[in-house]
């Protein structure tokens, strides 16, 4: 079958890790038609994408040497891995290519320092370089392991709009270009090693798909190539019942529905971003999450089938703020909700959760903490008249809160779930600040103080015996 598979930054972060990747690709290639998508090397002491972005920003602040200073470290990281993984001939061919790419950026750095300005378009040239370096390294490693493999820059495959830094694919164009480039390679049993994270506009100007965008590349290519399955190789055994860093006994969910995955991702289980997998969900392509470092584990399979049962996982969004707009005069005040959400939307703040008491005397909304100040300013401006007439008495913000979501499509119509969640928190003395449940009943979300966040996740996990 045809499988598009992606390896994240940690999965390709060292020679040792890439050795695992090469073995997985070789094993998969024996049975399947394989397209590989790779992120930039995320080494413990050198995170490539972050380093490149920092260098670009330093250039804009006047340090034209910044890229020149980090370039030798990046070159060394990739060439040292190549020396362990690739044949001497491959290494000899790789070195001048990587050097030339880094030299181009160093030159660009100087120009940016002179201009004193970093446009999003220029920043994309920096941030996307890690994937371009790494695809070449991994293709060389695969060839040295006896596979026919070829690095492919996704600038040749993924056609995007001009939203630099967070571009969206133009799917029809992408389908045509990706198939034109990749189908002939697959027909010849070549493994394409595609750069994650990057694309190009119709005019051929490089773009990036937003941080973490390599998953998106994999989702897009899986859809346009009509893969039978799409596999995301990560450093966890699959999607777990909770973040393993918070709940060490969290276990892998063998199955999950698209709906549940979407809810979990929205509420902070950043295993897969919903946008990333939208093309796969639309095309009904099954997704697997598997562990690069434990490939014998079957991982999690995600597809369209909702499962019976109750709560399946508990997730948390940290660093949120809760804004309350309230006052007795709000009762029956027509259109006030629309004005509140309009004001928040105008400053680009992302509303994570909404609750309104049925007395209509207050509306609460949670936003990322970094966006709270702008949202409050916009709300106070929008409601200035109502505040002076005391229809609205306050626009208050509670910083340092966490949103916790209990997720499971089987919760729909099952009585007693909410009671169990509240009981679990009550038993450990955690105060619930706000509660929300969508009418789809796929999740119950609640807001607690940041200092209670981890304990709340653990208490709910324990209470449902997840
Ligand atoms: N419920 C969950 N299940 C699995 N992983 C989770 C969950 N919640 C949070 N995580 C975290 O998400 C990360 C997923 O890997 P990620 O960093 O996205 O992979 P990559 O960048 O390698 O593709 C893991 O490091 C894990 O700690
Ligand atoms: N390297 C890019 C794209 C990416 O998706 O990386 P990762 O798969 O390591 O999250 C980033 O850091 O944003």
PDB file of N, CA, C and O in Angstrom, residues 303-347:
ATOM      1  N   UNK A 303      -9.147   7.185  12.955  1.00  0.00           N
ATOM      2  CA  UNK A 303      -9.993   7.164  11.760  1.00  0.00           C
ATOM      3  C   UNK A 303     -11.370   7.729  12.094  1.00  0.00           C
ATOM      4  O   UNK A 303     -11.552   8.321  13.156  1.00  0.00           O
ATOM      5  N   UNK A 304     -12.315   7.525  11.187  1.00  0.00           N
ATOM      6  CA  UNK A 304     -13.611   8.192  11.337  1.00  0.00           C
ATOM      7  C   UNK A 304     -14.539   7.581  12.372  1.00  0.00           C
ATOM      8  O   UNK A 304     -15.537   8.200  12.735  1.00  0.00           O
ATOM      9  N   UNK A 305     -14.217   6.403  12.866  1.00  0.00           N
ATOM     10  CA  UNK A 305     -15.184   5.690  13.710  1.00  0.00           C
ATOM     11  C   UNK A 305     -15.163   6.179  15.153  1.00  0.00           C
ATOM     12  O   UNK A 305     -14.137   6.060  15.830  1.00  0.00           O
ATOM     13  N   UNK A 306     -16.293   6.734  15.616  1.00  0.00           N
ATOM     14  CA  UNK A 306     -16.410   7.098  17.033  1.00  0.00           C
ATOM     15  C   UNK A 306     -16.563   5.826  17.850  1.00  0.00           C
ATOM     16  O   UNK A 306     -17.199   4.871  17.423  1.00  0.00           O
ATOM     17  N   UNK A 307     -15.942   5.834  19.025  1.00  0.00           N
ATOM     18  CA  UNK A 307     -15.917   4.618  19.840  1.00  0.00           C
ATOM     19  C   UNK A 307     -16.922   4.711  20.997  1.00  0.00           C
ATOM     20  O   UNK A 307     -17.141   5.795  21.532  1.00  0.00           O
ATOM     21  N   UNK A 308     -17.503   3.583  21.409  1.00  0.00           N
ATOM     22  CA  UNK A 308     -18.319   3.629  22.621  1.00  0.00           C
ATOM     23  C   UNK A 308     -17.412   3.811  23.839  1.00  0.00           C
ATOM     24  O   UNK A 308     -16.194   3.686  23.718  1.00  0.00           O
ATOM     25  N   UNK A 309     -18.010   4.059  24.976  1.00  0.00           N
ATOM     26  CA  UNK A 309     -17.184   4.196  26.180  1.00  0.00           C
ATOM     27  C   UNK A 309     -17.477   5.514  26.847  1.00  0.00           C
ATOM     28  O   UNK A 309     -18.487   6.147  26.559  1.00  0.00           O
ATOM     29  N   UNK A 310     -16.593   5.931  27.731  1.00  0.00           N
ATOM     30  CA  UNK A 310     -16.832   7.225  28.391  1.00  0.00           C
ATOM     31  C   UNK A 310     -15.698   8.179  28.055  1.00  0.00           C
ATOM     32  O   UNK A 310     -15.410   8.400  26.893  1.00  0.00           O
ATOM     33  N   UNK A 311     -15.095   8.727  29.110  1.00  0.00           N
ATOM     34  CA  UNK A 311     -13.975   9.633  28.870  1.00  0.00           C
ATOM     35  C   UNK A 311     -12.803   8.809  28.349  1.00  0.00           C
ATOM     36  O   UNK A 311     -12.606   7.671  28.765  1.00  0.00           O
ATOM     37  N   UNK A 312     -12.038   9.352  27.411  1.00  0.00           N
ATOM     38  CA  UNK A 312     -10.923   8.593  26.872  1.00  0.00           C
ATOM     39  C   UNK A 312      -9.586   9.249  27.182  1.00  0.00           C
ATOM     40  O   UNK A 312      -8.556   8.592  27.185  1.00  0.00           O
ATOM     41  N   UNK A 313      -9.587  10.568  27.371  1.00  0.00           N
ATOM     42  CA  UNK A 313      -8.314  11.253  27.601  1.00  0.00           C
ATOM     43  C   UNK A 313      -8.573  12.573  28.302  1.00  0.00           C
ATOM     44  O   UNK A 313      -9.688  13.095  28.272  1.00  0.00           O
ATOM     45  N   UNK A 314      -7.535  13.080  28.941  1.00  0.00           N
ATOM     46  CA  UNK A 314      -7.660  14.391  29.595  1.00  0.00           C
ATOM     47  C   UNK A 314      -6.474  15.259  29.169  1.00  0.00           C
ATOM     48  O   UNK A 314      -5.334  14.805  29.167  1.00  0.00           O
ATOM     49  N   UNK A 315      -6.807  16.474  28.757  1.00  0.00           N
ATOM     50  CA  UNK A 315      -5.759  17.348  28.194  1.00  0.00           C
ATOM     51  C   UNK A 315      -5.808  18.707  28.875  1.00  0.00           C
ATOM     52  O   UNK A 315      -6.779  19.019  29.567  1.00  0.00           O
ATOM     53  N   UNK A 316      -4.795  19.512  28.639  1.00  0.00           N
ATOM     54  CA  UNK A 316      -4.760  20.824  29.294  1.00  0.00           C
ATOM     55  C   UNK A 316      -4.143  21.875  28.391  1.00  0.00           C
ATOM     56  O   UNK A 316      -3.188  21.597  27.671  1.00  0.00           O
ATOM     57  N   UNK A 317      -4.730  23.054  28.412  1.00  0.00           N
ATOM     58  CA  UNK A 317      -4.092  24.214  27.761  1.00  0.00           C
ATOM     59  C   UNK A 317      -3.556  25.091  28.883  1.00  0.00           C
ATOM     60  O   UNK A 317      -4.325  25.647  29.681  1.00  0.00           O
ATOM     61  N   UNK A 318      -2.239  25.200  28.932  1.00  0.00           N
ATOM     62  CA  UNK A 318      -1.623  26.050  29.950  1.00  0.00           C
ATOM     63  C   UNK A 318      -1.577  27.486  29.445  1.00  0.00           C
ATOM     64  O   UNK A 318      -1.918  27.764  28.306  1.00  0.00           O
ATOM     65  N   UNK A 319      -1.165  28.377  30.308  1.00  0.00           N
ATOM     66  CA  UNK A 319      -0.944  29.780  29.921  1.00  0.00           C
ATOM     67  C   UNK A 319      -2.177  30.426  29.314  1.00  0.00           C
ATOM     68  O   UNK A 319      -2.111  31.052  28.252  1.00  0.00           O
ATOM     69  N   UNK A 320      -3.296  30.240  29.978  1.00  0.00           N
ATOM     70  CA  UNK A 320      -4.524  30.901  29.511  1.00  0.00           C
ATOM     71  C   UNK A 320      -4.927  31.981  30.522  1.00  0.00           C
ATOM     72  O   UNK A 320      -4.436  32.015  31.662  1.00  0.00           O
ATOM     73  N   UNK A 321      -5.780  32.891  30.075  1.00  0.00           N
ATOM     74  CA  UNK A 321      -6.370  33.901  30.968  1.00  0.00           C
ATOM     75  C   UNK A 321      -7.873  33.844  30.801  1.00  0.00           C
ATOM     76  O   UNK A 321      -8.367  33.558  29.710  1.00  0.00           O
ATOM     77  N   UNK A 322      -8.580  34.140  31.885  1.00  0.00           N
ATOM     78  CA  UNK A 322     -10.043  34.125  31.825  1.00  0.00           C
ATOM     79  C   UNK A 322     -10.539  35.563  31.954  1.00  0.00           C
ATOM     80  O   UNK A 322     -10.256  36.238  32.948  1.00  0.00           O
ATOM     81  N   UNK A 323     -11.278  36.012  30.952  1.00  0.00           N
ATOM     82  CA  UNK A 323     -11.811  37.381  30.976  1.00  0.00           C
ATOM     83  C   UNK A 323     -13.303  37.283  31.300  1.00  0.00           C
ATOM     84  O   UNK A 323     -14.015  36.489  30.690  1.00  0.00           O
ATOM     85  N   UNK A 324     -13.756  38.073  32.258  1.00  0.00           N
ATOM     86  CA  UNK A 324     -15.180  38.084  32.605  1.00  0.00           C
ATOM     87  C   UNK A 324     -15.739  39.463  32.307  1.00  0.00           C
ATOM     88  O   UNK A 324     -15.165  40.478  32.727  1.00  0.00           O
ATOM     89  N   UNK A 325     -16.824  39.493  31.577  1.00  0.00           N
ATOM     90  CA  UNK A 325     -17.536  40.746  31.327  1.00  0.00           C
ATOM     91  C   UNK A 325     -18.852  40.598  32.063  1.00  0.00           C
ATOM     92  O   UNK A 325     -19.599  39.640  31.803  1.00  0.00           O
ATOM     93  N   UNK A 326     -19.144  41.475  32.996  1.00  0.00           N
ATOM     94  CA  UNK A 326     -20.355  41.258  33.779  1.00  0.00           C
ATOM     95  C   UNK A 326     -20.988  42.525  34.302  1.00  0.00           C
ATOM     96  O   UNK A 326     -20.421  43.621  34.246  1.00  0.00           O
ATOM     97  N   UNK A 327     -22.198  42.341  34.810  1.00  0.00           N
ATOM     98  CA  UNK A 327     -22.949  43.451  35.408  1.00  0.00           C
ATOM     99  C   UNK A 327     -24.429  43.142  35.269  1.00  0.00           C
ATOM    100  O   UNK A 327     -24.839  42.545  34.276  1.00  0.00           O
ATOM    101  N   UNK A 328     -25.230  43.525  36.264  1.00  0.00           N
ATOM    102  CA  UNK A 328     -26.662  43.186  36.230  1.00  0.00           C
ATOM    103  C   UNK A 328     -27.371  43.767  35.012  1.00  0.00           C
ATOM    104  O   UNK A 328     -28.327  43.187  34.503  1.00  0.00           O
ATOM    105  N   UNK A 329     -26.877  44.868  34.481  1.00  0.00           N
ATOM    106  CA  UNK A 329     -27.530  45.510  33.334  1.00  0.00           C
ATOM    107  C   UNK A 329     -27.363  44.727  32.046  1.00  0.00           C
ATOM    108  O   UNK A 329     -27.943  45.065  31.018  1.00  0.00           O
ATOM    109  N   UNK A 330     -26.541  43.684  32.085  1.00  0.00           N
ATOM    110  CA  UNK A 330     -26.356  42.902  30.854  1.00  0.00           C
ATOM    111  C   UNK A 330     -27.557  42.021  30.541  1.00  0.00           C
ATOM    112  O   UNK A 330     -27.710  41.530  29.429  1.00  0.00           O
ATOM    113  N   UNK A 331     -28.389  41.826  31.545  1.00  0.00           N
ATOM    114  CA  UNK A 331     -29.570  40.979  31.378  1.00  0.00           C
ATOM    115  C   UNK A 331     -30.424  41.513  30.215  1.00  0.00           C
ATOM    116  O   UNK A 331     -30.889  42.638  30.252  1.00  0.00           O
ATOM    117  N   UNK A 332     -30.535  40.721  29.169  1.00  0.00           N
ATOM    118  CA  UNK A 332     -31.389  41.116  28.040  1.00  0.00           C
ATOM    119  C   UNK A 332     -30.801  42.194  27.152  1.00  0.00           C
ATOM    120  O   UNK A 332     -31.490  42.713  26.274  1.00  0.00           O
ATOM    121  N   UNK A 333     -29.561  42.574  27.370  1.00  0.00           N
ATOM    122  CA  UNK A 333     -28.939  43.613  26.538  1.00  0.00           C
ATOM    123  C   UNK A 333     -28.670  43.011  25.147  1.00  0.00           C
ATOM    124  O   UNK A 333     -27.788  42.186  24.980  1.00  0.00           O
ATOM    125  N   UNK A 334     -29.460  43.424  24.158  1.00  0.00           N
ATOM    126  CA  UNK A 334     -29.411  42.757  22.857  1.00  0.00           C
ATOM    127  C   UNK A 334     -28.065  42.975  22.175  1.00  0.00           C
ATOM    128  O   UNK A 334     -27.537  44.081  22.169  1.00  0.00           O
ATOM    129  N   UNK A 335     -27.528  41.900  21.625  1.00  0.00           N
ATOM    130  CA  UNK A 335     -26.322  42.012  20.797  1.00  0.00           C
ATOM    131  C   UNK A 335     -25.029  42.140  21.570  1.00  0.00           C
ATOM    132  O   UNK A 335     -23.965  42.290  20.985  1.00  0.00           O
ATOM    133  N   UNK A 336     -25.107  42.062  22.912  1.00  0.00           N
ATOM    134  CA  UNK A 336     -23.873  42.293  23.675  1.00  0.00           C
ATOM    135  C   UNK A 336     -22.860  41.170  23.417  1.00  0.00           C
ATOM    136  O   UNK A 336     -21.655  41.423  23.302  1.00  0.00           O
ATOM    137  N   UNK A 337     -23.341  39.946  23.265  1.00  0.00           N
ATOM    138  CA  UNK A 337     -22.405  38.828  23.035  1.00  0.00           C
ATOM    139  C   UNK A 337     -21.674  39.036  21.716  1.00  0.00           C
ATOM    140  O   UNK A 337     -20.449  38.880  21.633  1.00  0.00           O
ATOM    141  N   UNK A 338     -22.411  39.444  20.699  1.00  0.00           N
ATOM    142  CA  UNK A 338     -21.786  39.654  19.384  1.00  0.00           C
ATOM    143  C   UNK A 338     -20.719  40.740  19.482  1.00  0.00           C
ATOM    144  O   UNK A 338     -19.630  40.625  18.900  1.00  0.00           O
ATOM    145  N   UNK A 339     -21.026  41.788  20.241  1.00  0.00           N
ATOM    146  CA  UNK A 339     -20.040  42.885  20.360  1.00  0.00           C
ATOM    147  C   UNK A 339     -18.812  42.416  21.130  1.00  0.00           C
ATOM    148  O   UNK A 339     -17.683  42.768  20.804  1.00  0.00           O
ATOM    149  N   UNK A 340     -19.023  41.610  22.152  1.00  0.00           N
ATOM    150  CA  UNK A 340     -17.889  41.098  22.944  1.00  0.00           C
ATOM    151  C   UNK A 340     -16.971  40.257  22.047  1.00  0.00           C
ATOM    152  O   UNK A 340     -15.764  40.491  21.967  1.00  0.00           O
ATOM    153  N   UNK A 341     -17.569  39.313  21.317  1.00  0.00           N
ATOM    154  CA  UNK A 341     -16.722  38.414  20.513  1.00  0.00           C
ATOM    155  C   UNK A 341     -16.127  39.148  19.315  1.00  0.00           C
ATOM    156  O   UNK A 341     -15.001  38.876  18.919  1.00  0.00           O
ATOM    157  N   UNK A 342     -16.864  40.113  18.816  1.00  0.00           N
ATOM    158  CA  UNK A 342     -16.339  40.916  17.706  1.00  0.00           C
ATOM    159  C   UNK A 342     -15.099  41.684  18.143  1.00  0.00           C
ATOM    160  O   UNK A 342     -14.085  41.720  17.435  1.00  0.00           O
ATOM    161  N   UNK A 343     -15.157  42.279  19.340  1.00  0.00           N
ATOM    162  CA  UNK A 343     -14.022  43.077  19.834  1.00  0.00           C
ATOM    163  C   UNK A 343     -12.794  42.182  20.024  1.00  0.00           C
ATOM    164  O   UNK A 343     -11.672  42.545  19.657  1.00  0.00           O
ATOM    165  N   UNK A 344     -13.017  41.002  20.563  1.00  0.00           N
ATOM    166  CA  UNK A 344     -11.899  40.080  20.805  1.00  0.00           C
ATOM    167  C   UNK A 344     -11.313  39.616  19.471  1.00  0.00           C
ATOM    168  O   UNK A 344     -10.089  39.551  19.290  1.00  0.00           O
ATOM    169  N   UNK A 345     -12.199  39.338  18.526  1.00  0.00           N
ATOM    170  CA  UNK A 345     -11.730  38.861  17.219  1.00  0.00           C
ATOM    171  C   UNK A 345     -10.934  39.946  16.494  1.00  0.00           C
ATOM    172  O   UNK A 345      -9.945  39.653  15.821  1.00  0.00           O
ATOM    173  N   UNK A 346     -11.334  41.192  16.652  1.00  0.00           N
ATOM    174  CA  UNK A 346     -10.649  42.272  15.921  1.00  0.00           C
ATOM    175  C   UNK A 346      -9.179  42.382  16.306  1.00  0.00           C
ATOM    176  O   UNK A 346      -8.366  42.801  15.510  1.00  0.00           O
ATOM    177  N   UNK A 347      -8.837  42.039  17.550  1.00  0.00           N
ATOM    178  CA  UNK A 347      -7.417  42.106  17.932  1.00  0.00           C
ATOM    179  C   UNK A 347      -6.732  40.748  17.711  1.00  0.00           C
ATOM    180  O   UNK A 347      -5.593  40.539  18.131  1.00  0.00           O
TER     181      UNK A 347
END
